[in-house]
Each structure stands twice: as structure tokens, then as C-alpha cells.
PDB file of C-alpha atoms in Angstrom:
ATOM      1  CA  MET A   1      81.543 -11.793-114.396  1.00  0.00           C
ATOM      2  CA  ASN A   2      77.993 -12.783-113.469  1.00  0.00           C
ATOM      3  CA  PHE A   3      75.090 -10.357-113.467  1.00  0.00           C
ATOM      4  CA  LYS A   4      74.865 -10.149-109.678  1.00  0.00           C
ATOM      5  CA  LYS A   5      78.535  -9.205-109.452  1.00  0.00           C
ATOM      6  CA  PHE A   6      77.991  -6.630-112.194  1.00  0.00           C
ATOM      7  CA  LEU A   7      75.153  -4.998-110.238  1.00  0.00           C
ATOM      8  CA  MET A   8      77.267  -4.966-107.086  1.00  0.00           C
ATOM      9  CA  ASN A   9      80.050  -3.176-108.945  1.00  0.00           C
ATOM     10  CA  ILE A  10      77.596  -0.582-110.261  1.00  0.00           C
ATOM     11  CA  ASP A  11      76.204  -0.052-106.767  1.00  0.00           C
ATOM     12  CA  GLU A  12      79.710   0.414-105.385  1.00  0.00           C
ATOM     13  CA  TRP A  13      80.532   2.897-108.142  1.00  0.00           C
ATOM     14  CA  ASP A  14      77.238   4.740-107.562  1.00  0.00           C
ATOM     15  CA  ARG A  15      77.987   5.196-103.886  1.00  0.00           C
ATOM     16  CA  LYS A  16      81.545   6.343-104.546  1.00  0.00           C
ATOM     17  CA  ILE A  17      80.500   8.983-107.090  1.00  0.00           C
ATOM     18  CA  ILE A  18      77.527  10.396-105.174  1.00  0.00           C
ATOM     19  CA  LEU A  19      79.590  10.674-101.983  1.00  0.00           C
ATOM     20  CA  LYS A  20      82.180  12.620-103.939  1.00  0.00           C
ATOM     21  CA  TYR A  21      79.800  15.102-105.569  1.00  0.00           C
ATOM     22  CA  ASN A  22      76.920  15.455-103.101  1.00  0.00           C
ATOM     23  CA  GLY A  23      76.862  19.110-102.072  1.00  0.00           C
ATOM     24  CA  ILE A  24      79.991  20.015-104.042  1.00  0.00           C
ATOM     25  CA  GLY A  25      80.356  23.731-104.789  1.00  0.00           C
ATOM     26  CA  GLY A  26      78.782  24.974-101.579  1.00  0.00           C
ATOM     27  CA  LYS A  27      75.477  26.750-101.026  1.00  0.00           C
ATOM     28  CA  PRO A  28      75.576  29.217-103.965  1.00  0.00           C
ATOM     29  CA  PHE A  29      76.128  26.412-106.487  1.00  0.00           C
ATOM     30  CA  THR A  30      73.508  24.259-104.767  1.00  0.00           C
ATOM     31  CA  TYR A  31      70.894  27.021-104.973  1.00  0.00           C
ATOM     32  CA  PHE A  32      71.728  27.478-108.652  1.00  0.00           C
ATOM     33  CA  LEU A  33      71.326  23.748-109.323  1.00  0.00           C
ATOM     34  CA  ARG A  34      68.035  23.658-107.427  1.00  0.00           C
ATOM     35  CA  PHE A  35      66.771  26.470-109.621  1.00  0.00           C
ATOM     36  CA  ILE A  36      67.894  24.983-112.927  1.00  0.00           C
ATOM     37  CA  SER A  37      66.712  21.512-111.904  1.00  0.00           C
ATOM     38  CA  PHE A  38      63.143  22.807-112.193  1.00  0.00           C
ATOM     39  CA  SER A  39      63.484  22.538-115.988  1.00  0.00           C
ATOM     40  CA  GLY A  40      63.421  18.766-115.564  1.00  0.00           C
ATOM     41  CA  ARG A  41      59.909  18.759-114.158  1.00  0.00           C
ATOM     42  CA  GLU A  42      56.785  17.907-116.141  1.00  0.00           C
ATOM     43  CA  THR A  43      55.568  21.487-115.625  1.00  0.00           C
ATOM     44  CA  ILE A  44      57.735  22.533-118.586  1.00  0.00           C
ATOM     45  CA  TRP A  45      56.068  19.923-120.801  1.00  0.00           C
ATOM     46  CA  MET A  46      52.603  21.098-119.792  1.00  0.00           C
ATOM     47  CA  CYS A  47      53.420  24.744-120.503  1.00  0.00           C
ATOM     48  CA  LEU A  48      54.894  23.903-123.910  1.00  0.00           C
ATOM     49  CA  LEU A  49      51.892  21.789-124.871  1.00  0.00           C
ATOM     50  CA  THR A  50      49.481  24.545-123.848  1.00  0.00           C
ATOM     51  CA  PHE A  51      51.481  27.197-125.704  1.00  0.00           C
ATOM     52  CA  TYR A  52      51.703  25.308-128.990  1.00  0.00           C
ATOM     53  CA  PHE A  53      48.060  24.249-128.885  1.00  0.00           C
ATOM     54  CA  PHE A  54      46.205  27.335-127.670  1.00  0.00           C
ATOM     55  CA  ILE A  55      48.529  30.322-128.147  1.00  0.00           C
ATOM     56  CA  TRP A  56      50.768  29.586-131.137  1.00  0.00           C
ATOM     57  CA  TYR A  57      49.033  26.671-132.797  1.00  0.00           C
ATOM     58  CA  ASP A  58      51.545  24.439-134.535  1.00  0.00           C
ATOM     59  CA  PRO A  59      50.323  20.842-134.914  1.00  0.00           C
ATOM     60  CA  HIS A  60      53.771  19.605-135.915  1.00  0.00           C
ATOM     61  CA  ILE A  61      55.616  20.982-132.882  1.00  0.00           C
ATOM     62  CA  PHE A  62      52.702  19.990-130.626  1.00  0.00           C
ATOM     63  CA  SER A  63      52.870  16.437-131.963  1.00  0.00           C
ATOM     64  CA  TYR A  64      56.613  16.192-131.384  1.00  0.00           C
ATOM     65  CA  ILE A  65      56.319  17.505-127.827  1.00  0.00           C
ATOM     66  CA  SER A  66      53.271  15.447-126.835  1.00  0.00           C
ATOM     67  CA  THR A  67      54.607  12.147-128.177  1.00  0.00           C
ATOM     68  CA  THR A  68      58.052  12.635-126.623  1.00  0.00           C
ATOM     69  CA  PHE A  69      56.457  13.454-123.268  1.00  0.00           C
ATOM     70  CA  LEU A  70      53.983  10.549-123.405  1.00  0.00           C
ATOM     71  CA  THR A  71      56.727   8.140-124.432  1.00  0.00           C
ATOM     72  CA  GLY A  72      58.591   9.157-121.293  1.00  0.00           C
ATOM     73  CA  VAL A  73      55.557   8.750-119.048  1.00  0.00           C
ATOM     74  CA  LEU A  74      54.778   5.291-120.447  1.00  0.00           C
ATOM     75  CA  THR A  75      58.419   4.236-120.121  1.00  0.00           C
ATOM     76  CA  ILE A  76      59.754   5.809-116.932  1.00  0.00           C
ATOM     77  CA  ALA A  77      56.764   5.247-114.631  1.00  0.00           C
ATOM     78  CA  PRO A  78      56.542   1.429-115.106  1.00  0.00           C
ATOM     79  CA  ILE A  79      60.315   1.020-114.740  1.00  0.00           C
ATOM     80  CA  LYS A  80      60.328   3.083-111.530  1.00  0.00           C
ATOM     81  CA  LYS A  81      57.546   0.908-110.132  1.00  0.00           C
ATOM     82  CA  LYS A  82      59.154  -2.360-111.212  1.00  0.00           C
ATOM     83  CA  VAL A  83      62.698  -1.617-110.027  1.00  0.00           C
ATOM     84  CA  ALA A  84      61.533   0.266-106.901  1.00  0.00           C
ATOM     85  CA  ARG A  85      65.010   1.519-106.080  1.00  0.00           C
ATOM     86  CA  SER A  86      65.290   3.631-102.947  1.00  0.00           C
ATOM     87  CA  ARG A  87      66.707   7.132-103.174  1.00  0.00           C
ATOM     88  CA  PRO A  88      70.346   7.503-102.057  1.00  0.00           C
ATOM     89  CA  PHE A  89      69.426   9.771 -99.136  1.00  0.00           C
ATOM     90  CA  GLU A  90      67.053   7.060 -97.889  1.00  0.00           C
ATOM     91  CA  VAL A  91      69.739   4.380 -97.553  1.00  0.00           C
ATOM     92  CA  MET A  92      72.981   6.324 -97.093  1.00  0.00           C
ATOM     93  CA  LYS A  93      73.254   8.386 -93.913  1.00  0.00           C
ATOM     94  CA  GLU A  94      76.199  10.311 -95.372  1.00  0.00           C
ATOM     95  CA  ILE A  95      74.074  11.723 -98.189  1.00  0.00           C
ATOM     96  CA  LYS A  96      72.368  15.054 -97.615  1.00  0.00           C
ATOM     97  CA  ILE A  97      69.233  15.775 -99.610  1.00  0.00           C
ATOM     98  CA  LEU A  98      69.600  19.396-100.677  1.00  0.00           C
ATOM     99  CA  GLU A  99      66.136  19.900-102.137  1.00  0.00           C
ATOM    100  CA  PRO A 100      62.611  18.945-101.041  1.00  0.00           C
ATOM    101  CA  GLU A 101      62.556  15.149-100.897  1.00  0.00           C
ATOM    102  CA  PRO A 102      61.207  13.484-104.052  1.00  0.00           C
ATOM    103  CA  THR A 103      58.478  10.930-103.388  1.00  0.00           C
ATOM    104  CA  SER A 104      58.918   8.663-106.410  1.00  0.00           C
ATOM    105  CA  ARG A 105      61.453   5.857-106.747  1.00  0.00           C
ATOM    106  CA  SER A 106      65.008   6.533-107.834  1.00  0.00           C
ATOM    107  CA  PHE A 107      65.609   4.500-111.008  1.00  0.00           C
ATOM    108  CA  PRO A 108      65.582   5.875-113.662  1.00  0.00           C
ATOM    109  CA  SER A 109      65.759   9.670-113.382  1.00  0.00           C
ATOM    110  CA  TRP A 110      62.663  11.418-114.739  1.00  0.00           C
ATOM    111  CA  HIS A 111      64.528  14.732-114.731  1.00  0.00           C
ATOM    112  CA  ALA A 112      67.309  13.293-116.891  1.00  0.00           C
ATOM    113  CA  TYR A 113      64.787  11.869-119.363  1.00  0.00           C
ATOM    114  CA  ASN A 114      62.994  15.194-119.593  1.00  0.00           C
ATOM    115  CA  VAL A 115      65.973  17.450-120.131  1.00  0.00           C
ATOM    116  CA  ILE A 116      67.798  15.303-122.692  1.00  0.00           C
ATOM    117  CA  SER A 117      64.648  14.522-124.688  1.00  0.00           C
ATOM    118  CA  GLN A 118      63.655  18.207-124.613  1.00  0.00           C
ATOM    119  CA  GLY A 119      67.165  19.266-125.586  1.00  0.00           C
ATOM    120  CA  LEU A 120      67.303  16.864-128.524  1.00  0.00           C
ATOM    121  CA  LEU A 121      63.761  17.727-129.570  1.00  0.00           C
ATOM    122  CA  PHE A 122      64.245  21.484-129.759  1.00  0.00           C
ATOM    123  CA  SER A 123      67.695  21.126-131.302  1.00  0.00           C
ATOM    124  CA  TYR A 124      66.021  19.013-133.989  1.00  0.00           C
ATOM    125  CA  LEU A 125      63.075  21.380-134.491  1.00  0.00           C
ATOM    126  CA  PHE A 126      64.928  24.696-134.596  1.00  0.00           C
ATOM    127  CA  ASN A 127      68.136  23.448-136.247  1.00  0.00           C
ATOM    128  CA  SER A 128      70.335  26.070-134.592  1.00  0.00           C
ATOM    129  CA  PRO A 129      73.920  25.233-133.517  1.00  0.00           C
ATOM    130  CA  ILE A 130      73.801  27.870-130.772  1.00  0.00           C
ATOM    131  CA  LEU A 131      70.493  26.584-129.381  1.00  0.00           C
ATOM    132  CA  THR A 132      71.784  23.020-129.612  1.00  0.00           C
ATOM    133  CA  ILE A 133      74.809  23.919-127.467  1.00  0.00           C
ATOM    134  CA  ILE A 134      72.558  25.690-124.939  1.00  0.00           C
ATOM    135  CA  PHE A 135      70.023  22.835-124.767  1.00  0.00           C
ATOM    136  CA  ILE A 136      72.603  20.061-124.457  1.00  0.00           C
ATOM    137  CA  SER A 137      74.677  22.011-121.904  1.00  0.00           C
ATOM    138  CA  THR A 138      71.555  22.607-119.820  1.00  0.00           C
ATOM    139  CA  SER A 139      70.657  18.918-120.085  1.00  0.00           C
ATOM    140  CA  LEU A 140      74.063  17.883-118.768  1.00  0.00           C
ATOM    141  CA  LEU A 141      73.931  20.440-115.948  1.00  0.00           C
ATOM    142  CA  VAL A 142      70.449  19.373-114.818  1.00  0.00           C
ATOM    143  CA  SER A 143      71.494  15.721-114.965  1.00  0.00           C
ATOM    144  CA  PHE A 144      74.501  16.477-112.756  1.00  0.00           C
ATOM    145  CA  SER A 145      72.260  18.419-110.357  1.00  0.00           C
ATOM    146  CA  ARG A 146      70.342  15.236-109.526  1.00  0.00           C
ATOM    147  CA  ILE A 147      73.561  13.742-108.140  1.00  0.00           C
ATOM    148  CA  GLN A 148      74.844  16.900-106.447  1.00  0.00           C
ATOM    149  CA  LEU A 149      71.503  17.451-104.708  1.00  0.00           C
ATOM    150  CA  GLY A 150      71.457  13.867-103.409  1.00  0.00           C
ATOM    151  CA  SER A 151      68.302  12.829-105.254  1.00  0.00           C
ATOM    152  CA  HIS A 152      69.769  10.233-107.623  1.00  0.00           C
ATOM    153  CA  TYR A 153      72.592   7.790-108.062  1.00  0.00           C
ATOM    154  CA  PRO A 154      74.728   8.315-111.186  1.00  0.00           C
ATOM    155  CA  SER A 155      73.310   5.140-112.773  1.00  0.00           C
ATOM    156  CA  ASP A 156      69.773   6.551-112.347  1.00  0.00           C
ATOM    157  CA  VAL A 157      70.809   9.629-114.290  1.00  0.00           C
ATOM    158  CA  ILE A 158      72.649   7.677-116.989  1.00  0.00           C
ATOM    159  CA  ALA A 159      69.629   5.403-117.479  1.00  0.00           C
ATOM    160  CA  GLY A 160      67.277   8.400-117.684  1.00  0.00           C
ATOM    161  CA  PHE A 161      69.671  10.069-120.125  1.00  0.00           C
ATOM    162  CA  LEU A 162      69.784   7.010-122.413  1.00  0.00           C
ATOM    163  CA  LEU A 163      66.022   6.527-122.202  1.00  0.00           C
ATOM    164  CA  GLY A 164      65.614  10.195-123.119  1.00  0.00           C
ATOM    165  CA  ILE A 165      67.609   9.632-126.307  1.00  0.00           C
ATOM    166  CA  LEU A 166      65.611   6.490-127.065  1.00  0.00           C
ATOM    167  CA  GLY A 167      62.277   8.126-126.222  1.00  0.00           C
ATOM    168  CA  PHE A 168      63.021  11.100-128.452  1.00  0.00           C
ATOM    169  CA  SER A 169      64.020   8.824-131.342  1.00  0.00           C
ATOM    170  CA  VAL A 170      60.971   6.568-131.059  1.00  0.00           C
ATOM    171  CA  ALA A 171      58.603   9.526-130.704  1.00  0.00           C
ATOM    172  CA  VAL A 172      59.990  11.355-133.746  1.00  0.00           C
ATOM    173  CA  LEU A 173      60.192   8.322-136.025  1.00  0.00           C
ATOM    174  CA  LEU A 174      57.097   6.394-134.970  1.00  0.00           C
ATOM    175  CA  PHE A 175      54.556   8.213-132.803  1.00  0.00           C
ATOM    176  CA  THR A 176      54.667  11.773-134.147  1.00  0.00           C
ATOM    177  CA  PRO A 177      53.274  10.857-137.612  1.00  0.00           C
ATOM    178  CA  ILE A 178      50.414   9.022-135.902  1.00  0.00           C
ATOM    179  CA  MET A 179      49.674  12.007-133.657  1.00  0.00           C
ATOM    180  CA  LEU A 180      49.653  14.317-136.689  1.00  0.00           C
ATOM    181  CA  MET A 181      47.066  12.134-138.402  1.00  0.00           C
ATOM    182  CA  ILE A 182      44.887  12.159-135.279  1.00  0.00           C
ATOM    183  CA  ILE A 183      45.104  15.950-134.985  1.00  0.00           C
ATOM    184  CA  SER A 184      44.375  16.388-138.697  1.00  0.00           C
ATOM    185  CA  PHE A 185      41.272  14.238-138.344  1.00  0.00           C
ATOM    186  CA  PHE A 186      39.883  16.208-135.398  1.00  0.00           C
ATOM    187  CA  GLU A 187      40.642  19.608-136.942  1.00  0.00           C
ATOM    188  CA  GLN A 188      37.670  19.198-139.271  1.00  0.00           C
ATOM    189  CA  PHE A 189      35.330  19.251-136.271  1.00  0.00           C
ATOM    190  CA  VAL A 190      36.730  22.452-134.708  1.00  0.00           C
ATOM    191  CA  ILE A 191      34.138  25.240-134.607  1.00  0.00           C
ATOM    192  CA  LEU A 192      36.563  28.157-134.239  1.00  0.00           C
ATOM    193  CA  GLU A 193      38.705  29.263-137.152  1.00  0.00           C
ATOM    194  CA  ILE A 194      42.163  27.682-136.969  1.00  0.00           C
ATOM    195  CA  HIS A 195      45.186  29.985-137.232  1.00  0.00           C
ATOM    196  CA  TYR A 196      48.483  28.230-137.879  1.00  0.00           C
ATOM    197  CA  GLN A 197      51.892  29.320-136.562  1.00  0.00           C
ATOM    198  CA  THR A 198      50.813  32.726-135.342  1.00  0.00           C
ATOM    199  CA  ILE A 199      49.495  34.146-132.083  1.00  0.00           C
ATOM    200  CA  SER A 200      45.865  33.118-131.927  1.00  0.00           C
ATOM    201  CA  PRO A 201      43.490  36.076-132.503  1.00  0.00           C
ATOM    202  CA  HIS A 202      41.005  34.274-130.261  1.00  0.00           C
ATOM    203  CA  LEU A 203      43.107  35.362-127.289  1.00  0.00           C
ATOM    204  CA  PHE A 204      42.045  38.949-127.993  1.00  0.00           C
ATOM    205  CA  ASP A 205      38.556  38.664-129.465  1.00  0.00           C
ATOM    206  CA  ASN A 206      37.132  35.699-127.542  1.00  0.00           C
ATOM    207  CA  PHE A 207      36.874  36.187-123.788  1.00  0.00           C
ATOM    208  CA  LEU A 208      35.963  32.555-123.081  1.00  0.00           C
ATOM    209  CA  TYR A 209      38.966  31.337-125.072  1.00  0.00           C
ATOM    210  CA  SER A 210      41.467  33.647-123.358  1.00  0.00           C
ATOM    211  CA  PHE A 211      39.949  32.910-119.943  1.00  0.00           C
ATOM    212  CA  SER A 212      40.232  29.157-120.587  1.00  0.00           C
ATOM    213  CA  VAL A 213      43.886  29.430-121.619  1.00  0.00           C
ATOM    214  CA  LEU A 214      44.676  31.507-118.547  1.00  0.00           C
ATOM    215  CA  GLY A 215      42.856  28.932-116.433  1.00  0.00           C
ATOM    216  CA  ILE A 216      44.907  26.079-117.888  1.00  0.00           C
ATOM    217  CA  PHE A 217      48.183  27.835-117.096  1.00  0.00           C
ATOM    218  CA  LEU A 218      46.915  28.658-113.615  1.00  0.00           C
ATOM    219  CA  ILE A 219      46.062  24.999-112.977  1.00  0.00           C
ATOM    220  CA  ILE A 220      49.489  23.883-114.233  1.00  0.00           C
ATOM    221  CA  PHE A 221      51.315  26.246-111.883  1.00  0.00           C
ATOM    222  CA  LEU A 222      49.004  25.535-108.947  1.00  0.00           C
ATOM    223  CA  ILE A 223      49.698  21.812-109.286  1.00  0.00           C
ATOM    224  CA  ALA A 224      53.445  22.470-109.490  1.00  0.00           C
ATOM    225  CA  PHE A 225      53.257  24.838-106.510  1.00  0.00           C
ATOM    226  CA  TYR A 226      51.214  22.330-104.483  1.00  0.00           C
ATOM    227  CA  LYS A 227      53.700  19.528-105.178  1.00  0.00           C
ATOM    228  CA  ARG A 228      56.590  21.782-104.210  1.00  0.00           C
ATOM    229  CA  ILE A 229      54.942  22.874-100.957  1.00  0.00           C
ATOM    230  CA  LYS A 230      54.085  19.264-100.130  1.00  0.00           C
ATOM    231  CA  GLU A 231      57.696  18.181-100.701  1.00  0.00           C
ATOM    232  CA  MET A 232      59.011  21.030 -98.537  1.00  0.00           C
ATOM    233  CA  PHE A 233      56.515  20.214 -95.779  1.00  0.00           C
ATOM    234  CA  ASN A 234      57.550  16.548 -95.785  1.00  0.00           C
ATOM    235  CA  MET A 235      61.200  17.614 -95.661  1.00  0.00           C
ATOM    236  CA  LYS A 236      60.647  19.867 -92.630  1.00  0.00           C
ATOM    237  CA  GLU A 237      58.535  17.203 -90.914  1.00  0.00           C
ATOM    238  CA  LYS A 238      61.302  14.613 -91.226  1.00  0.00           C
ATOM    239  CA  SER A 239      63.912  17.133 -90.083  1.00  0.00           C
ATOM    240  CA  GLY A 240      61.810  17.835 -86.999  1.00  0.00           C
ATOM    241  CA  LYS A 241      61.625  14.149 -86.142  1.00  0.00           C
ATOM    242  CA  ASN A 242      65.376  13.799 -86.467  1.00  0.00           C
TER     243      ASN A 242
END
């Protein structure tokens, strides 16, 4: 079987699977998947990074999170641009997009990368069987949501899932030690007293510090809110034209 035939078979399988599961479960299940799918956005990464840097300073956890996230950004974005695969709802009239239309390309799934790499990361860090089951189950559910909502083909999700495993592994084994050395170097130049693995006292005794942290979280959520509103506006605009 040549490569072109292989790709055609994958495309045929993609279409068959997404047609089968797009919108399955009705409105209640769709609303649930739209809600849980939010955990695959970069907003979660930004909140975690801010928390473990400014609120509960832990250079080790911060390094793991930052390198896993950056590995994803540097991997997923170039592949999306290079492959430039259209979303299923853009090329298949039978597919209904059940969430605000994403604006990036389809392959691979950024949501799938995020949830599986986050799930593996926190399972690794906290070493809890119960948390591992919760994280992995959530990862699988969010990955399925991308198909049910009509945003991704199954192969997009599988690729994002595999890249998430790879990204987590590379970040933990290679990039995290480097990030720790960088953080350790810059710690010697910090003016404020550093408090490790505890709620920072600066949140309560330093107004500028607490105001800055609040401002960072506000910016993160404003950006997420703006992107969501923009997606919903584009969705309504296209619906009006149709």
C-alpha cells in the first residue's frame, strides 16, 4: 500500500467516525462536553503557571508545567501551519459544529495535546492512583469531545494525544532540568524573600504584589473571554449568512 492510498484510507475512516459520533448524546451531553472541553484550552496552563510562581512558589512544579506547555506550543503550532488541514465542519456539510468555531487549523488537536500532557504530568507529580484515574479519564473525555462537537477528525485527536505523550516525556527528561537551572540562577537576583511550597506571605503584606497577581489572573481570563466572545460572534455571523 502506497502512502497516498494510506492517507485516503485514513480520511475515509475519519469521515466515517465523525459522522457517527457528531452530536451523539443529544443536547445535555453536548453542553457537558462543551463545558469540560474548556480544560483543553491554554487558559488552564496560564492559571497553573501563575499559581505555582506567584501564589504557591514551587520551582520544580513550575518547571514541569512550563516546559510541557512550551514543548506543545513549539510542536503543535508549526505542524498546524504546515499541514493546514481544514476543520471537518468546513468541508463536510453533514457535520454540525456544536461550539463556537475554532479559527486554527485542524491537525493536530491542541486540546488533545493539552489534556493528555496535563493528565500525565499531574499523575507523575502527585503519584496518586485516584488522581491518575481522574486525570486520564478526563483526558479521554475531552479528546472525544473534539469529535462529538465537530471540531476535529479522529486522526487529529489521536495525533494530538500521541504528541501529548511525547511532549510530556521530552519535557520531563530533557527540558525541565534546564528550566530548573535557569530559575535557580535568577533566584539570586530576586529582591523579595522567597517562600517555597507555601502560600506566599507577600499576597497579604505587599499590596503591589497582590495587586499584580490579581492583574495577571484578570488578564488571563479577559483574553480567554475575548477569544470566546469572538468565536461566538463569528459563529452567529456565519449562521446569519446561511
